[in-house]
Tab-separated table of C-alpha atoms and ligand atoms in Angstrom:
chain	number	residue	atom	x	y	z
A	1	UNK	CA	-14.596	14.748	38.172
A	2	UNK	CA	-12.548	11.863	38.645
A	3	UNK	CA	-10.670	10.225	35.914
A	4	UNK	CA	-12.639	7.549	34.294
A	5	UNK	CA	-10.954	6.192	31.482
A	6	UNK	CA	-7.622	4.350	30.460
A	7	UNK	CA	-6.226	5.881	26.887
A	8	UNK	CA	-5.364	3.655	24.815
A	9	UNK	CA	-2.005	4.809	23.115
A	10	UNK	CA	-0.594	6.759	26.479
A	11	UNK	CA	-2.114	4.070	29.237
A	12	UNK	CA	-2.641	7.668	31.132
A	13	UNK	CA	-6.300	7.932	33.363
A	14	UNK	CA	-8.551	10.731	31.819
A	15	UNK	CA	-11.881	11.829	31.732
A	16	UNK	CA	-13.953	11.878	28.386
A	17	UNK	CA	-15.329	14.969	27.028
A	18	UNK	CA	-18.791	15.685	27.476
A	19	UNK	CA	-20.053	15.045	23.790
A	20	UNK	CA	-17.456	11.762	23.328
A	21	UNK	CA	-19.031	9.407	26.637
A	22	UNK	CA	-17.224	6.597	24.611
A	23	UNK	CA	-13.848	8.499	24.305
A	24	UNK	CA	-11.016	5.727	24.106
A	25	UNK	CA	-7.985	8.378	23.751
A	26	UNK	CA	-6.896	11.239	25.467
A	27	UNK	CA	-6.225	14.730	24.441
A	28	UNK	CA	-2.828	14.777	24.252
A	29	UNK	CA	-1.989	15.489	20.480
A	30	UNK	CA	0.562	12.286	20.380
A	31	UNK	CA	-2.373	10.399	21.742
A	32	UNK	CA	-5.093	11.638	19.040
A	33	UNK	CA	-2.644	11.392	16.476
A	34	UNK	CA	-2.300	7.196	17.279
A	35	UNK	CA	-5.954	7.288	17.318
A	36	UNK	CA	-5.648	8.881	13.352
A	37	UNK	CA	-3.736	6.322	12.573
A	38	UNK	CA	-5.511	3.591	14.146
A	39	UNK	CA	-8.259	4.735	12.294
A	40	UNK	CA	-6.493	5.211	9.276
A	41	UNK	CA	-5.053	1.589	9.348
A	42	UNK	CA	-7.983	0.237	9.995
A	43	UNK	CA	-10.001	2.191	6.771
A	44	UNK	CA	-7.513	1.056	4.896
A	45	UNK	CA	-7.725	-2.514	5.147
A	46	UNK	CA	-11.174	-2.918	4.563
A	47	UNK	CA	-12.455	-0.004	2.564
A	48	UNK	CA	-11.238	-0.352	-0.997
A	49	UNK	CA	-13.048	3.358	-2.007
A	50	UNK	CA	-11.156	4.873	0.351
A	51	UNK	CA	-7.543	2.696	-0.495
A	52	UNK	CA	-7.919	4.549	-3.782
A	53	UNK	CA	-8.341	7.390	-2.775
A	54	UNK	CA	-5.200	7.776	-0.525
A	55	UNK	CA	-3.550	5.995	-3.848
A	56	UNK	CA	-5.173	8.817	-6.197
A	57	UNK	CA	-4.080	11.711	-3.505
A	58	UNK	CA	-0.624	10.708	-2.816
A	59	UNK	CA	0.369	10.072	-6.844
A	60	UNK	CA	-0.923	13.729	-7.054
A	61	UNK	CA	0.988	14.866	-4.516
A	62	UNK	CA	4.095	13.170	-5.985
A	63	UNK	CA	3.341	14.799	-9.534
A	64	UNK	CA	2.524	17.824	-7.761
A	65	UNK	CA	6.386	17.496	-5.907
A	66	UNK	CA	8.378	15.774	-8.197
A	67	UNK	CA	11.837	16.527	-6.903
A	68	UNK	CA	10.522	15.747	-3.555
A	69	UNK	CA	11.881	11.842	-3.594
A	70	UNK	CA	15.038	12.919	-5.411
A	71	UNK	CA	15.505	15.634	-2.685
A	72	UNK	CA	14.962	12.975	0.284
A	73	UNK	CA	17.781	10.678	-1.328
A	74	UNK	CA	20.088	13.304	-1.507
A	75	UNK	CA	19.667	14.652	1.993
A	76	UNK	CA	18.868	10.759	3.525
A	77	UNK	CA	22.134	8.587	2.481
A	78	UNK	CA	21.275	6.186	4.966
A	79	UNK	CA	17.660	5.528	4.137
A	80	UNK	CA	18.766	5.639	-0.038
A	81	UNK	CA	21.621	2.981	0.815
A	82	UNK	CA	18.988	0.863	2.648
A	83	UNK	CA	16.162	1.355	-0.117
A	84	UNK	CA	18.651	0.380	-2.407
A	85	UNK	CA	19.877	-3.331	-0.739
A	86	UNK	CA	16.481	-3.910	-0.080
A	87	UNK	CA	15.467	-3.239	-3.356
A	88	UNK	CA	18.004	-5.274	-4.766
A	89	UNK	CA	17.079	-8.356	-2.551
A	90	UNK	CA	13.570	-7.651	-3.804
A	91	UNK	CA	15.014	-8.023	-7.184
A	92	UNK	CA	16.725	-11.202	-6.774
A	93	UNK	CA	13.657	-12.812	-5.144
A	94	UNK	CA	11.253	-11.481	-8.148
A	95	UNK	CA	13.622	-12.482	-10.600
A	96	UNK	CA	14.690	-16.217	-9.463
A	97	UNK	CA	10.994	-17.041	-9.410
A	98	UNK	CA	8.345	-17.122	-11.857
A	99	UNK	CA	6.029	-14.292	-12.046
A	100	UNK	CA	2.889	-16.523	-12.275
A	101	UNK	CA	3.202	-19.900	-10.720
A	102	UNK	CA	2.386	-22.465	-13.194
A	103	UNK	CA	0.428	-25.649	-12.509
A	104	UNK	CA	2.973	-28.197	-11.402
A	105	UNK	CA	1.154	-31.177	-12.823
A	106	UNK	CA	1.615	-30.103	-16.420
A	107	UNK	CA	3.327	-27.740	-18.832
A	108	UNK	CA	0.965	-26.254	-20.676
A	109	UNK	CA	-1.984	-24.270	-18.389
A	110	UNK	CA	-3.923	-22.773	-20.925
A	111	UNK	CA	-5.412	-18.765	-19.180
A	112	UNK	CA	-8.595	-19.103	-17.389
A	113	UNK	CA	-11.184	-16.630	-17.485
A	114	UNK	CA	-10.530	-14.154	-14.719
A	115	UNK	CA	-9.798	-10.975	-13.114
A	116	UNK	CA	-5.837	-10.001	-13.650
A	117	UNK	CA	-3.575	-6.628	-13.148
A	118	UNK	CA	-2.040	-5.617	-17.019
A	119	UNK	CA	0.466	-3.268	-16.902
A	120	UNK	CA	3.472	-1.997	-19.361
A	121	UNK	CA	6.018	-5.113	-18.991
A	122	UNK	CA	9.399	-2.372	-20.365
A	123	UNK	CA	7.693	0.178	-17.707
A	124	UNK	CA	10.423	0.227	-14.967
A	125	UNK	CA	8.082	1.039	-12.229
A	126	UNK	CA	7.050	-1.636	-9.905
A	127	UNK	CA	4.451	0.221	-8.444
A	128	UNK	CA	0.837	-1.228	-8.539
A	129	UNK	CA	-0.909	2.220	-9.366
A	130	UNK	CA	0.056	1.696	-12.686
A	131	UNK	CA	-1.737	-0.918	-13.420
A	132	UNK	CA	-5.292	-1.624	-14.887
A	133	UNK	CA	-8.070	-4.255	-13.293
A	134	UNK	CA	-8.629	-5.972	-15.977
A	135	UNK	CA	-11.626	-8.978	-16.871
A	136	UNK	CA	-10.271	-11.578	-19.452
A	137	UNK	CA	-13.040	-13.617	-20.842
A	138	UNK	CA	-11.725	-16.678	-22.774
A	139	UNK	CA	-13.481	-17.314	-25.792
A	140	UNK	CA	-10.687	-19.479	-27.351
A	141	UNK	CA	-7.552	-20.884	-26.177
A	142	UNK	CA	-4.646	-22.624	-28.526
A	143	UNK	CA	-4.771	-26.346	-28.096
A	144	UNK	CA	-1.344	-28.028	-26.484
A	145	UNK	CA	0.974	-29.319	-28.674
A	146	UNK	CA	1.018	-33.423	-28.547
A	147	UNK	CA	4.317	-34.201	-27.156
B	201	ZN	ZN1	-3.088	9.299	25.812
């Protein structure tokens, strides 16, 4: 049989297997690889379940392989020397701004009932896994001062 179909990572002719009629990559293992990853990408993006479950799998891998990162540095000077002056120009922008924009048209905004992320202020880790979903329900909020 005649090549039928265009894959869409190589851009190579192929023909789909039998039991896939609606095959969109080939069988090359670089090509169903991209299609992983498409798929992955895409899961990602609109499937929360699934977002936290690659978050929950790869911090147990890291506690699982904790001198893994430390390793990498060590053995990666280039990539640790870019992390690092990235990191630091992360730093800068965080820091020169405030972390919740306030309301421009006054100076007191007292905290509306909401959804927020809490986590440890002194923790050092900027990573969003460790931090909780919480619900804040205003029952009472301190009046603003009369200027
Ligand atoms: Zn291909």
């Amino acid at each position: 049989m005649k090549p039928n179909h265009t894959c869409a990572a190589c851009g190579a002719a192929f023909t789909p297997l039998v039991h896939v009629p609606n095959q969109r990559y080939c069988s090359l293992a670089a090509c169903q690889l991209a299609r992983r990853r498409a798929w992955q990408h895409e899961r990602l993006q609109t499937d929360p379940d699934y977002r936290a479950n690659q978050a929950k799998a790869q911090a147990a891998w890291r506690s699982r392989h904790p001198d893994y990162s430390r390793h990498y540095r060590e053995t990666h000077p280039a990539c640790r020397d870019r992390n690092r002056t990235m990191q630091r120009a992360r730093n800068a922008r965080r820091n020169s701004q405030p972390v919740a924009k306030m309301d421009a048209s006054g100076p007191f905004q007292p905290l509306a009932s909401g959804f927020y992320l809490l986590c440890d202020a002194l923790e050092e880790s900027i990573a969003k896994m460790n931090a909780w979903t919480v619900h804040i329900a205003v029952l009472s909020a301190p009046r603003p001062s009369p200027v």
